[in-house]
């Protein structure tokens, strides 16, 4: 085997290893519930801006004012969105104080744009004041959603 052929094979192997690592990282992140609200770097805003945004969330997105809301974006053509719907319905059945809002991204692209939804399914958890507290892409586990919303019920 010539040295140029060996170099080409080494580059090909390195590219495959890199693609594998990137794929594993993205797969591990899918469905993981990440904190985005008060106390996190993503949710760091001034009080006035945060209050205005929270009030806009309550009115524009149809969030509950009496308890936490699980909101997820879906579309008719999205296969995994049915899995999210089942998981969220299960959590809401176990914890009846939680509201569930589903927004069709095709019917309401403005809401998706406002919340920076780039992929489906994307799920958010809002507290009763309309502040975004958690976000996940992909299909979350019921236990992860339950763990995220239970402290918001107090």
Tab-separated table of C-alpha atoms in Angstrom:
chain	number	residue	atom	x	y	z
A	1	UNK	CA	0.000	0.000	0.000
A	2	UNK	CA	1.417	3.394	-0.959
A	3	UNK	CA	1.854	6.187	1.582
A	4	UNK	CA	-0.853	8.316	-0.067
A	5	UNK	CA	-3.307	5.408	0.125
A	6	UNK	CA	-2.439	4.875	3.807
A	7	UNK	CA	-2.980	8.584	4.493
A	8	UNK	CA	-6.365	8.482	2.736
A	9	UNK	CA	-7.430	5.457	4.803
A	10	UNK	CA	-6.265	7.193	8.021
A	11	UNK	CA	-8.255	10.324	7.134
A	12	UNK	CA	-11.328	8.215	6.356
A	13	UNK	CA	-11.052	6.362	9.671
A	14	UNK	CA	-10.606	9.643	11.568
A	15	UNK	CA	-13.689	11.103	9.861
A	16	UNK	CA	-15.763	8.035	10.755
A	17	UNK	CA	-14.615	8.156	14.393
A	18	UNK	CA	-15.451	11.878	14.577
A	19	UNK	CA	-18.896	11.293	13.058
A	20	UNK	CA	-19.529	8.503	15.561
A	21	UNK	CA	-18.538	10.692	18.523
A	22	UNK	CA	-20.701	13.590	17.334
A	23	UNK	CA	-23.637	11.218	16.817
A	24	UNK	CA	-23.286	9.799	20.336
A	25	UNK	CA	-23.143	13.285	21.890
A	26	UNK	CA	-26.264	14.407	20.026
A	27	UNK	CA	-28.103	11.199	20.908
A	28	UNK	CA	-27.270	11.580	24.609
A	29	UNK	CA	-28.591	15.173	24.621
A	30	UNK	CA	-31.889	14.221	22.987
A	31	UNK	CA	-34.676	14.033	25.536
A	32	UNK	CA	-32.585	15.460	28.394
A	33	UNK	CA	-34.460	18.074	30.432
A	34	UNK	CA	-32.290	21.183	30.875
A	35	UNK	CA	-32.967	24.039	33.285
A	36	UNK	CA	-33.546	27.395	31.561
A	37	UNK	CA	-35.330	29.509	34.146
A	38	UNK	CA	-34.271	31.591	37.119
A	39	UNK	CA	-30.848	30.603	38.401
A	40	UNK	CA	-29.539	29.367	35.063
A	41	UNK	CA	-27.295	31.206	32.633
A	42	UNK	CA	-29.888	30.899	29.855
A	43	UNK	CA	-32.590	32.537	31.986
A	44	UNK	CA	-30.483	35.457	33.217
A	45	UNK	CA	-32.503	38.585	32.363
A	46	UNK	CA	-33.440	41.784	34.106
A	47	UNK	CA	-36.531	41.599	36.315
A	48	UNK	CA	-38.595	43.962	34.148
A	49	UNK	CA	-37.766	42.102	30.940
A	50	UNK	CA	-38.406	38.730	32.586
A	51	UNK	CA	-41.790	39.884	33.932
A	52	UNK	CA	-42.875	41.275	30.560
A	53	UNK	CA	-41.813	38.067	28.818
A	54	UNK	CA	-43.596	35.919	31.433
A	55	UNK	CA	-46.839	37.883	31.024
A	56	UNK	CA	-46.578	37.556	27.250
A	57	UNK	CA	-46.046	33.791	27.666
A	58	UNK	CA	-49.167	33.487	29.802
A	59	UNK	CA	-51.384	35.297	27.308
A	60	UNK	CA	-49.902	34.333	23.935
A	61	UNK	CA	-49.177	30.669	24.645
A	62	UNK	CA	-52.263	29.901	26.749
A	63	UNK	CA	-50.318	28.875	29.838
A	64	UNK	CA	-52.007	28.120	33.148
A	65	UNK	CA	-51.929	30.817	35.815
A	66	UNK	CA	-52.747	28.319	38.576
A	67	UNK	CA	-49.848	25.871	38.213
A	68	UNK	CA	-47.022	24.703	35.981
A	69	UNK	CA	-47.612	24.067	32.289
A	70	UNK	CA	-45.903	21.571	30.024
A	71	UNK	CA	-45.894	22.988	26.514
A	72	UNK	CA	-44.665	21.064	23.538
A	73	UNK	CA	-44.346	21.904	19.885
A	74	UNK	CA	-45.379	19.305	17.357
A	75	UNK	CA	-46.503	18.927	13.770
A	76	UNK	CA	-48.735	16.497	11.936
A	77	UNK	CA	-45.744	15.099	10.038
A	78	UNK	CA	-43.582	14.624	13.181
A	79	UNK	CA	-43.324	10.950	14.158
A	80	UNK	CA	-41.652	11.335	17.592
A	81	UNK	CA	-44.216	13.995	18.611
A	82	UNK	CA	-46.745	11.245	19.325
A	83	UNK	CA	-44.283	9.797	21.845
A	84	UNK	CA	-43.978	13.169	23.580
A	85	UNK	CA	-47.770	13.459	23.710
A	86	UNK	CA	-48.012	10.050	25.418
A	87	UNK	CA	-45.292	10.919	27.964
A	88	UNK	CA	-46.811	14.328	28.772
A	89	UNK	CA	-50.320	12.838	29.059
A	90	UNK	CA	-48.953	10.218	31.469
A	91	UNK	CA	-47.270	12.855	33.669
A	92	UNK	CA	-50.380	15.071	33.613
A	93	UNK	CA	-52.562	12.110	34.606
A	94	UNK	CA	-50.286	11.420	37.591
A	95	UNK	CA	-50.067	15.113	38.569
A	96	UNK	CA	-53.452	16.704	37.742
A	97	UNK	CA	-52.361	20.226	38.782
A	98	UNK	CA	-50.165	20.405	35.668
A	99	UNK	CA	-51.596	21.896	32.485
A	100	UNK	CA	-50.678	20.586	29.038
A	101	UNK	CA	-50.521	22.794	25.955
A	102	UNK	CA	-49.586	21.490	22.527
A	103	UNK	CA	-48.777	23.941	19.734
A	104	UNK	CA	-48.679	22.871	16.106
A	105	UNK	CA	-45.538	24.465	14.700
A	106	UNK	CA	-47.050	24.671	11.208
A	107	UNK	CA	-50.162	26.470	12.511
A	108	UNK	CA	-48.287	28.835	14.862
A	109	UNK	CA	-44.751	29.455	13.549
A	110	UNK	CA	-44.549	32.783	15.424
A	111	UNK	CA	-44.600	31.029	18.804
A	112	UNK	CA	-41.951	28.572	17.625
A	113	UNK	CA	-39.765	31.437	16.389
A	114	UNK	CA	-40.225	33.379	19.628
A	115	UNK	CA	-39.060	30.403	21.715
A	116	UNK	CA	-36.262	29.495	19.258
A	117	UNK	CA	-37.672	26.075	18.402
A	118	UNK	CA	-35.361	24.650	15.753
A	119	UNK	CA	-36.329	20.977	15.854
A	120	UNK	CA	-39.309	18.821	16.719
A	121	UNK	CA	-40.341	17.685	19.181
A	122	UNK	CA	-39.368	20.442	21.629
A	123	UNK	CA	-40.912	20.578	25.112
A	124	UNK	CA	-40.924	23.418	27.653
A	125	UNK	CA	-41.955	23.608	31.291
A	126	UNK	CA	-43.289	26.961	32.513
A	127	UNK	CA	-44.102	27.892	36.097
A	128	UNK	CA	-47.450	29.455	37.117
A	129	UNK	CA	-46.015	32.949	36.622
A	130	UNK	CA	-45.147	32.225	32.976
A	131	UNK	CA	-41.385	31.878	33.398
A	132	UNK	CA	-39.692	29.241	31.267
A	133	UNK	CA	-37.992	26.816	33.660
A	134	UNK	CA	-36.976	23.784	31.587
A	135	UNK	CA	-36.526	22.831	27.939
A	136	UNK	CA	-35.868	19.584	26.117
A	137	UNK	CA	-35.545	18.447	22.526
A	138	UNK	CA	-36.546	14.953	21.562
A	139	UNK	CA	-38.754	12.624	23.567
A	140	UNK	CA	-38.222	13.150	27.312
A	141	UNK	CA	-38.588	10.389	29.871
A	142	UNK	CA	-41.661	10.619	32.109
A	143	UNK	CA	-39.469	10.430	35.226
A	144	UNK	CA	-37.399	13.412	34.050
A	145	UNK	CA	-40.516	15.518	33.404
A	146	UNK	CA	-41.996	14.529	36.753
A	147	UNK	CA	-38.748	15.447	38.546
A	148	UNK	CA	-38.715	18.836	36.806
A	149	UNK	CA	-42.352	19.791	37.500
A	150	UNK	CA	-42.839	18.471	41.046
A	151	UNK	CA	-40.870	21.324	42.723
A	152	UNK	CA	-43.021	23.825	40.798
A	153	UNK	CA	-46.188	22.470	42.402
A	154	UNK	CA	-45.226	23.744	45.870
